[in-house]
Amino acid sequence: MTSPAAAARAAIDRRAPPHDVASEQAVFRALIYEPSSFALASAIVSTDDFYETRHQLLWGVIAASNAEGASPDAALLADLVGRNGIGQKIGGEAYLAELARDGLPSATLVEHHARIVKERSIRRKVLAAGQALSEAAHTPGLDVKAFVSEETEYLREVLAEA
């Protein structure tokens, strides 16, 4: 008979890491319709908080543009995506059009969705730390004390993000 703890550990391996694609997309919809909402979103999330690679790439382009003083609207964003060579990696103009077409979240909701994206990112980091600890437990010769200390510090940093 399998223990509940063993069953829980086995189930973790079969599930997708925590993420919310709809919230990631809602952040971008808000940015497309209200480019100035970047300041609100960027106070909460950063590139590595996005689960989907295409969203990490898209955020990177938007963040770079904002760093240069421009808040890209839909047309400028399509141009920037093309110039940065990430068009195919994100799904091209069709994906940008899909984001623009599928709803109009208010700029105030960008914070709500950004918090969801951030919370899922934190959960993924906690999960990664747990998996690292699990792997370490199976590694002969590893200095367990040093490794656990390192992971504890990492989890403190993750907690500070929350």
Backbone as a printed PyTorch tensor [residue, N CA C, xyz], in Angstrom:
tensor([[[  0.8400,  -1.1860,   0.0000],
         [  0.0000,   0.0000,   0.0000],
         [  0.8800,   1.2430,   0.0000]],

        [[  0.5470,   2.1730,  -0.8560],
         [  1.3090,   3.4080,  -0.9920],
         [  0.8560,   4.4080,   0.0700]],

        [[  1.8280,   5.0530,   0.7020],
         [  1.5000,   6.0580,   1.7190],
         [  0.9460,   7.3140,   1.0520]],

        [[  0.1670,   8.1050,   1.7790],
         [ -0.3430,   9.3610,   1.1970],
         [  0.7790,  10.2960,   0.7520]],

        [[  1.8640,  10.3470,   1.5110],
         [  2.9890,  11.2200,   1.1360],
         [  3.6190,  10.7440,  -0.1620]],

        [[  3.8020,   9.4220,  -0.3020],
         [  4.3840,   8.8780,  -1.5360],
         [  3.4570,   9.1460,  -2.7200]],

        [[  2.1690,   8.9930,  -2.5020],
         [  1.2080,   9.2580,  -3.5750],
         [  1.2470,  10.7320,  -3.9830]],

        [[  1.3710,  11.6220,  -3.0140],
         [  1.4440,  13.0540,  -3.3060],
         [  2.6960,  13.3760,  -4.1020]],

        [[  3.8210,  12.7850,  -3.7120],
         [  5.0740,  13.0410,  -4.4490],
         [  4.9710,  12.5200,  -5.8770]],

        [[  4.3760,  11.3670,  -6.0700],
         [  4.2310,  10.8020,  -7.4140],
         [  3.3080,  11.6670,  -8.2660]],

        [[  2.2570,  12.2120,  -7.6650],
         [  1.3090,  13.0440,  -8.4090],
         [  1.9670,  14.3270,  -8.8940]],

        [[  2.8730,  14.8780,  -8.1140],
         [  3.5570,  16.1100,  -8.5000],
         [  4.2990,  15.9250,  -9.8100]],

        [[  4.9010,  14.7720,  -9.9910],
         [  5.6760,  14.5200, -11.1970],
         [  4.8050,  14.4690, -12.4460]],

        [[  3.5100,  14.2010, -12.2970],
         [  2.6280,  14.0680, -13.4570],
         [  1.9110,  15.3640, -13.8090]],

        [[  1.9270,  16.3120, -12.9240],
         [  1.1960,  17.5540, -13.1690],
         [  2.0890,  18.5930, -13.8450]],

        [[  1.4400,  19.4660, -14.5970],
         [  2.1680,  20.6000, -15.1820],
         [  2.5340,  21.5540, -14.0540]],

        [[  3.6480,  22.2340, -14.1870],
         [  4.0100,  23.2270, -13.1620],
         [  2.9100,  24.2840, -13.0470]],

        [[  2.7640,  24.8890, -11.8720],
         [  1.7290,  25.9060, -11.7020],
         [  1.8960,  27.0600, -12.6990]],

        [[  0.8150,  27.3940, -13.3680],
         [  0.8120,  28.5160, -14.3000],
         [ -0.6320,  28.8800, -14.6180]],

        [[ -0.8310,  30.0400, -15.1950],
         [ -2.1590,  30.4970, -15.5960],
         [ -1.9990,  31.2860, -16.8920]],

        [[ -2.1180,  30.5870, -17.9960],
         [ -1.9170,  31.2000, -19.3110],
         [ -2.9230,  32.3160, -19.5480]],

        [[ -4.1550,  32.1380, -19.0890],
         [ -5.1670,  33.1750, -19.2960],
         [ -4.7610,  34.4830, -18.6080]],

        [[ -4.1850,  34.3930, -17.4240],
         [ -3.7310,  35.6110, -16.7370],
         [ -2.5240,  36.2180, -17.4380]],

        [[ -1.6270,  35.3600, -17.9350],
         [ -0.4930,  35.8860, -18.6990],
         [ -1.0050,  36.6570, -19.9090]],

        [[ -1.9600,  36.0730, -20.6130],
         [ -2.5130,  36.7340, -21.7890],
         [ -3.2490,  38.0180, -21.4100]],

        [[ -3.9420,  38.0160, -20.2780],
         [ -4.6640,  39.2110, -19.8420],
         [ -3.7120,  40.3700, -19.5660]],

        [[ -2.5320,  40.0580, -19.0410],
         [ -1.5270,  41.1070, -18.8270],
         [ -1.1720,  41.7400, -20.1680]],

        [[ -0.9320,  40.9180, -21.1810],
         [ -0.5630,  41.4560, -22.4940],
         [ -1.7210,  42.1900, -23.1610]],

        [[ -2.9470,  41.6960, -22.9760],
         [ -4.1020,  42.4130, -23.5270],
         [ -4.1790,  43.8230, -22.9530]],

        [[ -3.9850,  43.9110, -21.6320],
         [ -4.0230,  45.2310, -20.9940],
         [ -2.9300,  46.1310, -21.5540]],

        [[ -1.7470,  45.5600, -21.7730],
         [ -0.6340,  46.3510, -22.3000],
         [ -0.8810,  46.7870, -23.7420]],

        [[ -1.5490,  45.9490, -24.5080],
         [ -1.8610,  46.3040, -25.8980],
         [ -2.8670,  47.4540, -25.9410]],

        [[ -3.8720,  47.3910, -25.0870],
         [ -4.9180,  48.4150, -25.1020],
         [ -4.5840,  49.6390, -24.2640]],

        [[ -3.7480,  49.4630, -23.2730],
         [ -3.3780,  50.5670, -22.3920],
         [ -1.8790,  50.4690, -22.1130]],

        [[ -1.0460,  50.8630, -23.0960],
         [  0.4070,  50.7000, -22.9610],
         [  0.9900,  51.2840, -21.6730]],

        [[  0.3490,  52.3190, -21.1450],
         [  0.8760,  52.9260, -19.9160],
         [  0.7080,  52.0340, -18.6910]],

        [[ -0.0620,  50.9520, -18.8110],
         [ -0.2410,  50.0410, -17.6780],
         [  1.0000,  49.1830, -17.4260]],

        [[  2.0180,  49.3420, -18.2640],
         [  3.2660,  48.5980, -18.0530],
         [  3.8650,  48.8910, -16.6810]],

        [[  3.7890,  50.1360, -16.2530],
         [  4.3570,  50.5040, -14.9490],
         [  3.6870,  49.7210, -13.8240]],

        [[  2.3830,  49.5460, -13.9140],
         [  1.6580,  48.7770, -12.8960],
         [  2.0930,  47.3080, -12.9150]],

        [[  2.1510,  46.7300, -14.1080],
         [  2.4920,  45.3100, -14.2350],
         [  3.9450,  45.0510, -13.8750]],

        [[  4.8370,  45.9250, -14.3220],
         [  6.2680,  45.6850, -14.0950],
         [  6.6650,  45.8550, -12.6350]],

        [[  5.8160,  46.4850, -11.8390],
         [  6.0720,  46.5700, -10.4000],
         [  5.8100,  45.2290,  -9.7250]],

        [[  5.1360,  44.3260, -10.4400],
         [  4.7540,  43.0320,  -9.8730],
         [  5.5060,  41.8690, -10.5140]],

        [[  5.6010,  41.8750, -11.8430],
         [  6.1970,  40.7350, -12.5550],
         [  7.4460,  41.1430, -13.3280]],

        [[  8.2460,  40.1350, -13.6370],
         [  9.4060,  40.3090, -14.5100],
         [  9.4010,  39.1660, -15.5240]],

        [[ 10.3390,  39.1990, -16.4110],
         [ 10.3660,  38.2430, -17.5160],
         [ 10.2440,  36.7880, -17.0680]],

        [[ 11.0240,  36.3890, -16.0680],
         [ 11.0280,  34.9730, -15.6810],
         [  9.7890,  34.5460, -14.9020]],

        [[  8.8840,  35.4690, -14.6110],
         [  7.6400,  35.0920, -13.9450],
         [  6.6400,  34.4730, -14.9190]],

        [[  6.8260,  34.7110, -16.2040],
         [  5.9120,  34.1540, -17.1920],
         [  6.2820,  32.7000, -17.4680]],

        [[  5.2810,  31.8670, -17.5580],
         [  5.4930,  30.4300, -17.7770],
         [  5.8050,  30.1270, -19.2430]],

        [[  5.0180,  30.6950, -20.1270],
         [  5.2100,  30.4030, -21.5490],
         [  6.4070,  31.1870, -22.0960]],

        [[  7.2440,  30.4860, -22.8400],
         [  8.4320,  31.1100, -23.4210],
         [  8.0530,  32.2930, -24.2970]],

        [[  6.9900,  32.1630, -25.0700],
         [  6.6060,  33.2720, -25.9450],
         [  6.2090,  34.5010, -25.1300]],

        [[  5.6660,  34.2800, -23.9560],
         [  5.3160,  35.4180, -23.1110],
         [  6.5600,  36.0380, -22.4870]],

        [[  7.5470,  35.2240, -22.1800],
         [  8.8230,  35.7660, -21.6870],
         [  9.4670,  36.6370, -22.7620]],

        [[  9.4460,  36.1570, -23.9970],
         [ 10.0210,  36.9170, -25.1140],
         [  9.2540,  38.2140, -25.3530]],

        [[  7.9550,  38.1170, -25.3300],
         [  7.1110,  39.2870, -25.5600],
         [  7.3120,  40.3230, -24.4510]],

        [[  7.3610,  39.8650, -23.2040],
         [  7.6050,  40.7800, -22.0860],
         [  8.9630,  41.4600, -22.2490]],

        [[  9.9610,  40.7020, -22.6750],
         [ 11.2930,  41.2650, -22.8710],
         [ 11.2900,  42.4130, -23.8760]],

        [[ 10.5610,  42.2400, -24.9670],
         [ 10.4710,  43.2930, -25.9860],
         [  9.7560,  44.5170, -25.4290]],

        [[  8.6740,  44.2860, -24.7200],
         [  7.9080,  45.4000, -24.1470],
         [  8.7360,  46.1240, -23.0830]],

        [[  9.4250,  45.3540, -22.2350],
         [ 10.2520,  45.9620, -21.1820],
         [ 11.3840,  46.7870, -21.7840]],

        [[ 12.0290,  46.2600, -22.8170],
         [ 13.1200,  46.9940, -23.4670],
         [ 12.6040,  48.2830, -24.0960]],

        [[ 11.4450,  48.2040, -24.7140],
         [ 10.8580,  49.3890, -25.3380],
         [ 10.5270,  50.4390, -24.2730]],

        [[  9.9640,  50.0010, -23.1670],
         [  9.6450,  50.9360, -22.0850],
         [ 10.9060,  51.5310, -21.4790]],

        [[ 11.9670,  50.7430, -21.3970],
         [ 13.2340,  51.2530, -20.8660],
         [ 13.7930,  52.3650, -21.7500]],

        [[ 13.4560,  52.2990, -23.0410],
         [ 13.8890,  53.3380, -23.9890],
         [ 12.9040,  54.4970, -24.0580]],

        [[ 11.8620,  54.4540, -23.2220],
         [ 10.9130,  55.5590, -23.1600],
         [  9.6910,  55.4200, -24.0330]],

        [[  9.5020,  54.2700, -24.6690],
         [  8.3380,  54.0690, -25.5300],
         [  7.4330,  52.9960, -24.9240]],

        [[  6.1500,  53.2620, -24.8880],
         [  5.1570,  52.2770, -24.4510],
         [  4.4360,  51.7950, -25.7030]],

        [[  4.7970,  50.6070, -26.1950],
         [  4.2650,  50.1870, -27.4950],
         [  2.7830,  49.8270, -27.4740]],

        [[  2.0560,  50.3630, -28.4560],
         [  0.6820,  49.9440, -28.6790],
         [  0.7300,  48.7170, -29.5990]],

        [[ -0.4160,  48.2550, -30.0460],
         [ -0.4690,  47.0290, -30.8490],
         [  0.3880,  47.1210, -32.1120]],

        [[  0.3070,  48.2290, -32.8230],
         [  1.0550,  48.3740, -34.0780],
         [  2.5570,  48.4120, -33.8300]],

        [[  2.9810,  49.1950, -32.8550],
         [  4.4070,  49.2750, -32.5370],
         [  4.9200,  47.9480, -32.0030]],

        [[  4.1000,  47.2630, -31.2180],
         [  4.5100,  45.9660, -30.6840],
         [  4.7360,  44.9640, -31.8100]],

        [[  3.8560,  44.9500, -32.7910],
         [  4.0340,  44.0500, -33.9400],
         [  5.3260,  44.3720, -34.6700]],

        [[  5.6170,  45.6490, -34.8190],
         [  6.8630,  46.0650, -35.4650],
         [  8.0770,  45.6370, -34.6460]],

        [[  8.0300,  45.8440, -33.3370],
         [  9.1540,  45.4760, -32.4650],
         [  9.4050,  43.9720, -32.4620]],

        [[  8.3170,  43.2150, -32.4490],
         [  8.4320,  41.7540, -32.4810],
         [  9.1290,  41.3200, -33.7660]],

        [[  8.7520,  41.9320, -34.8840],
         [  9.3880,  41.6060, -36.1580],
         [ 10.8520,  41.9930, -36.1830]],

        [[ 11.1520,  43.1940, -35.7000],
         [ 12.5440,  43.6730, -35.7040],
         [ 13.4380,  42.8820, -34.7580]],

        [[ 12.8710,  42.3440, -33.7070],
         [ 13.6570,  41.5690, -32.7510],
         [ 13.7810,  40.1010, -33.1460]],

        [[ 13.1670,  39.7280, -34.2450],
         [ 13.2950,  38.3700, -34.7590],
         [ 12.6080,  37.3060, -33.9240]],

        [[ 11.5910,  37.6970, -33.1580],
         [ 10.9070,  36.6990, -32.3300],
         [  9.5020,  36.3930, -32.8320]],

        [[  9.1740,  36.9360, -33.9880],
         [  7.8310,  36.7530, -34.5310],
         [  7.3680,  35.3110, -34.5480]],

        [[  8.1550,  34.4460, -35.1600],
         [  7.7600,  33.0360, -35.2430],
         [  7.7560,  32.3680, -33.8750]],

        [[  8.6430,  32.7860, -32.9920],
         [  8.7420,  32.1710, -31.6680],
         [  7.5200,  32.4690, -30.7930]],

        [[  6.8430,  33.5770, -31.0660],
         [  5.6710,  33.9060, -30.2540],
         [  4.3500,  33.5800, -30.9440]],

        [[  4.4230,  33.1700, -32.1890],
         [  3.1980,  32.8740, -32.9260],
         [  2.8440,  33.9410, -33.9430]],

        [[  3.7860,  34.8650, -34.1410],
         [  3.6320,  35.8780, -35.1740],
         [  2.5490,  36.8960, -34.8930]],

        [[  2.2540,  37.6530, -35.9510],
         [  1.2210,  38.6890, -35.8360],
         [ -0.1350,  38.0850, -35.5290]],

        [[ -0.3280,  36.8150, -35.9110],
         [ -1.6070,  36.1510, -35.6320],
         [ -1.8320,  36.0530, -34.1170]],

        [[ -0.7690,  35.7640, -33.3710],
         [ -0.9230,  35.6680, -31.9200],
         [ -1.1780,  37.0440, -31.3090]],

        [[ -0.4810,  38.0510, -31.8010],
         [ -0.7220,  39.4070, -31.3070],
         [ -2.1610,  39.8390, -31.6200]],

        [[ -2.6360,  39.4860, -32.7960],
         [ -4.0160,  39.8110, -33.1750],
         [ -5.0020,  39.0640, -32.2760]],

        [[ -4.6710,  37.8200, -31.9530],
         [ -5.5230,  37.0340, -31.0520],
         [ -5.6040,  37.7000, -29.6800]],

        [[ -4.4720,  38.1420, -29.1830],
         [ -4.4640,  38.8300, -27.8860],
         [ -5.3280,  40.0920, -27.9440]],

        [[ -5.1900,  40.8320, -29.0190],
         [ -5.9460,  42.0800, -29.1590],
         [ -7.4380,  41.8180, -29.3490]],

        [[ -7.7620,  40.7330, -30.0070],
         [ -9.1530,  40.4200, -30.3500],
         [ -9.9260,  39.8240, -29.1720]],

        [[ -9.2580,  39.0490, -28.3410],
         [ -9.9440,  38.2480, -27.3260],
         [-10.2010,  38.9650, -26.0100]],

        [[-10.6990,  40.1430, -26.0790],
         [-11.1090,  40.8070, -24.8540],
         [-10.3900,  42.1090, -24.6240]],

        [[-10.9430,  42.8640, -23.7070],
         [-10.3970,  44.1740, -23.4130],
         [-10.3600,  44.3560, -21.8950]],

        [[ -9.3260,  43.8320, -21.2450],
         [ -9.2490,  44.0170, -19.8000],
         [ -8.8900,  45.4630, -19.4770]],

        [[ -9.3720,  45.9310, -18.3540],
         [ -9.0340,  47.3000, -17.9750],
         [ -7.6210,  47.3380, -17.4270]],

        [[ -7.0420,  48.4950, -17.4610],
         [ -5.6800,  48.6520, -16.9490],
         [ -5.6220,  48.3360, -15.4620]],

        [[ -6.7230,  48.5640, -14.7500],
         [ -6.7070,  48.2570, -13.3220],
         [ -6.6410,  46.7600, -13.0780]],

        [[ -7.1730,  45.9780, -13.9900],
         [ -7.1020,  44.5220, -13.8390],
         [ -5.7210,  43.9760, -14.1500]],

        [[ -4.8680,  44.7650, -14.7750],
         [ -3.5330,  44.2860, -15.0910],
         [ -2.8050,  43.9050, -13.7940]],

        [[ -3.0330,  44.6460, -12.7250],
         [ -2.3940,  44.3140, -11.4480],
         [ -2.9060,  42.9790, -10.9150]],

        [[ -4.2000,  42.7710, -11.0090],
         [ -4.7890,  41.5090, -10.5560],
         [ -4.1730,  40.3220, -11.3010]],

        [[ -4.1300,  40.4200, -12.6070],
         [ -3.5890,  39.3120, -13.4080],
         [ -2.0790,  39.1720, -13.2110]],

        [[ -1.3810,  40.2820, -13.0590],
         [  0.0630,  40.2160, -12.8050],
         [  0.3430,  39.5170, -11.4750]],

        [[ -0.4960,  39.7530, -10.4760],
         [ -0.3180,  39.0680,  -9.1830],
         [ -0.5170,  37.5620,  -9.3250]],

        [[ -1.4720,  37.1660, -10.1480],
         [ -1.6870,  35.7320, -10.3950],
         [ -0.4610,  35.1360, -11.0760]],

        [[  0.0610,  35.8260, -12.0920],
         [  1.2640,  35.3580, -12.7890],
         [  2.4180,  35.2150, -11.7960]],

        [[  2.5850,  36.2020, -10.9350],
         [  3.6720,  36.1810,  -9.9450],
         [  3.4840,  35.0340,  -8.9560]],

        [[  2.2660,  34.8470,  -8.4760],
         [  1.9980,  33.7730,  -7.5110],
         [  2.3070,  32.4090,  -8.1080]],

        [[  1.9390,  32.2040,  -9.3670],
         [  2.2370,  30.9150, -10.0200],
         [  3.7440,  30.7460, -10.2010]],

        [[  4.4360,  31.8360, -10.4810],
         [  5.8920,  31.7980, -10.6160],
         [  6.5380,  31.3870,  -9.2940]],

        [[  6.0600,  31.9440,  -8.2140],
         [  6.5940,  31.5960,  -6.8930],
         [  6.3410,  30.1260,  -6.6000]],

        [[  5.1750,  29.6440,  -6.9280],
         [  4.8770,  28.2200,  -6.7260],
         [  5.8320,  27.3360,  -7.5370]],

        [[  6.1330,  27.7470,  -8.7700],
         [  7.0770,  26.9570,  -9.5810],
         [  8.4540,  26.9340,  -8.9370]],

        [[  8.8680,  28.0610,  -8.3750],
         [ 10.1800,  28.1240,  -7.7150],
         [ 10.2150,  27.2360,  -6.4760]],

        [[  9.1310,  27.2270,  -5.7110],
         [  9.0520,  26.3560,  -4.5340],
         [  9.0920,  24.8910,  -4.9760]],

        [[  8.3650,  24.5840,  -6.0170],
         [  8.3590,  23.2240,  -6.5600],
         [  9.7610,  22.8240,  -7.0200]],

        [[ 10.4510,  23.7280,  -7.7010],
         [ 11.8130,  23.4370,  -8.1700],
         [ 12.7460,  23.1790,  -6.9900]],

        [[ 12.5970,  23.9510,  -5.9260],
         [ 13.4340,  23.7410,  -4.7450],
         [ 13.1470,  22.3800,  -4.1250]],

        [[ 11.8850,  22.0210,  -4.0680],
         [ 11.5190,  20.7030,  -3.5320],
         [ 12.0830,  19.5730,  -4.3800]],

        [[ 12.0180,  19.7390,  -5.6790],
         [ 12.5680,  18.7150,  -6.5720],
         [ 14.0860,  18.6260,  -6.4260]],

        [[ 14.7330,  19.7790,  -6.2570],
         [ 16.1900,  19.7760,  -6.0570],
         [ 16.5510,  19.0640,  -4.7640]],

        [[ 15.7730,  19.3010,  -3.7250],
         [ 16.0150,  18.6160,  -2.4520],
         [ 15.8120,  17.1130,  -2.6000]],

        [[ 14.8010,  16.7360,  -3.3430],
         [ 14.5360,  15.3190,  -3.5760],
         [ 15.6970,  14.6620,  -4.3220]],

        [[ 16.1780,  15.3280,  -5.3630],
         [ 17.3170,  14.8010,  -6.1180],
         [ 18.5620,  14.7120,  -5.2340]],

        [[ 18.7700,  15.7210,  -4.4260],
         [ 19.9470,  15.7460,  -3.5490],
         [ 19.9230,  14.5870,  -2.5680]],

        [[ 18.7290,  14.2410,  -2.1080],
         [ 18.6200,  13.1300,  -1.1580],
         [ 19.0860,  11.8170,  -1.7730]],

        [[ 19.0800,  11.7400,  -3.0740],
         [ 19.5020,  10.5220,  -3.7770],
         [ 20.9440,  10.5930,  -4.2800]],

        [[ 21.6380,  11.6710,  -3.9880],
         [ 22.9860,  11.8770,  -4.5100],
         [ 24.0270,  11.4720,  -3.4700]],

        [[ 24.7200,  10.3580,  -3.7180],
         [ 25.7440,   9.9170,  -2.7710],
         [ 26.8920,  10.9290,  -2.6920]],

        [[ 27.3970,  11.1410,  -1.5070],
         [ 28.5660,  11.9880,  -1.3210],
         [ 28.2770,  13.4790,  -1.2680]],

        [[ 27.0380,  13.8640,  -1.4570],
         [ 26.6850,  15.2710,  -1.4250],
         [ 26.7290,  15.7870,   0.0130]],

        [[ 27.2550,  16.9780,   0.1890],
         [ 27.2470,  17.6240,   1.5040],
         [ 25.8240,  18.1180,   1.7370]],

        [[ 25.0300,  17.2960,   2.3990],
         [ 23.6090,  17.5740,   2.5730],
         [ 23.3900,  18.8690,   3.3450]],

        [[ 24.1710,  19.0820,   4.3790],
         [ 24.0040,  20.2760,   5.2030],
         [ 24.1970,  21.5430,   4.3600]],

        [[ 25.2420,  21.5650,   3.5640],
         [ 25.5120,  22.7290,   2.7220],
         [ 24.4050,  22.9030,   1.6770]],

        [[ 23.9630,  21.8010,   1.0950],
         [ 22.9310,  21.8750,   0.0640],
         [ 21.6120,  22.3810,   0.6480]],

        [[ 21.2180,  21.8330,   1.7890],
         [ 19.9730,  22.2630,   2.4250],
         [ 20.0720,  23.7370,   2.8270]],

        [[ 21.2360,  24.1480,   3.2870],
         [ 21.4410,  25.5510,   3.6400],
         [ 21.2560,  26.4430,   2.4140]],

        [[ 21.8150,  26.0220,   1.2890],
         [ 21.6840,  26.7790,   0.0450],
         [ 20.2220,  26.8560,  -0.4140]],

        [[ 19.5180,  25.7470,  -0.3400],
         [ 18.1110,  25.7360,  -0.7510],
         [ 17.2490,  26.5600,   0.2060]],

        [[ 17.6040,  26.5460,   1.4820],
         [ 16.8750,  27.3600,   2.4560],
         [ 17.0310,  28.8380,   2.1350]],

        [[ 18.2350,  29.2440,   1.7810],
         [ 18.4730,  30.6370,   1.4030],
         [ 17.6900,  30.9840,   0.1300]],

        [[ 17.6780,  30.0780,  -0.8180],
         [ 16.9150,  30.2890,  -2.0520],
         [ 15.4320,  30.4810,  -1.7260]],

        [[ 14.8960,  29.6480,  -0.8410],
         [ 13.4870,  29.7640,  -0.4760],
         [ 13.2000,  31.0690,   0.2670]],

        [[ 14.1620,  31.5490,   1.0390],
         [ 13.9940,  32.8640,   1.6790],
         [ 13.8760,  33.9610,   0.6180]],

        [[ 14.6970,  33.8670,  -0.4200],
         [ 14.6320,  34.8460,  -1.5130],
         [ 13.2970,  34.7680,  -2.2420]],

        [[ 12.8140,  33.5460,  -2.4550],
         [ 11.5200,  33.3650,  -3.1010],
         [ 10.4140,  33.9600,  -2.2320]],

        [[ 10.4910,  33.7110,  -0.9370],
         [  9.5020,  34.2480,  -0.0140],
         [  9.4880,  35.7660,  -0.0320]],

        [[ 10.6460,  36.3590,  -0.1890],
         [ 10.7320,  37.8260,  -0.2460],
         [  9.9990,  38.3830,  -1.4690]],

        [[  9.8700,  37.5830,  -2.5280],
         [  9.1570,  38.0030,  -3.7300],
         [  7.6470,  38.0040,  -3.5240]],

        [[  7.1900,  37.1880,  -2.5960],
         [  5.7480,  37.0080,  -2.4050],
         [  5.0800,  38.2330,  -1.8280]]])
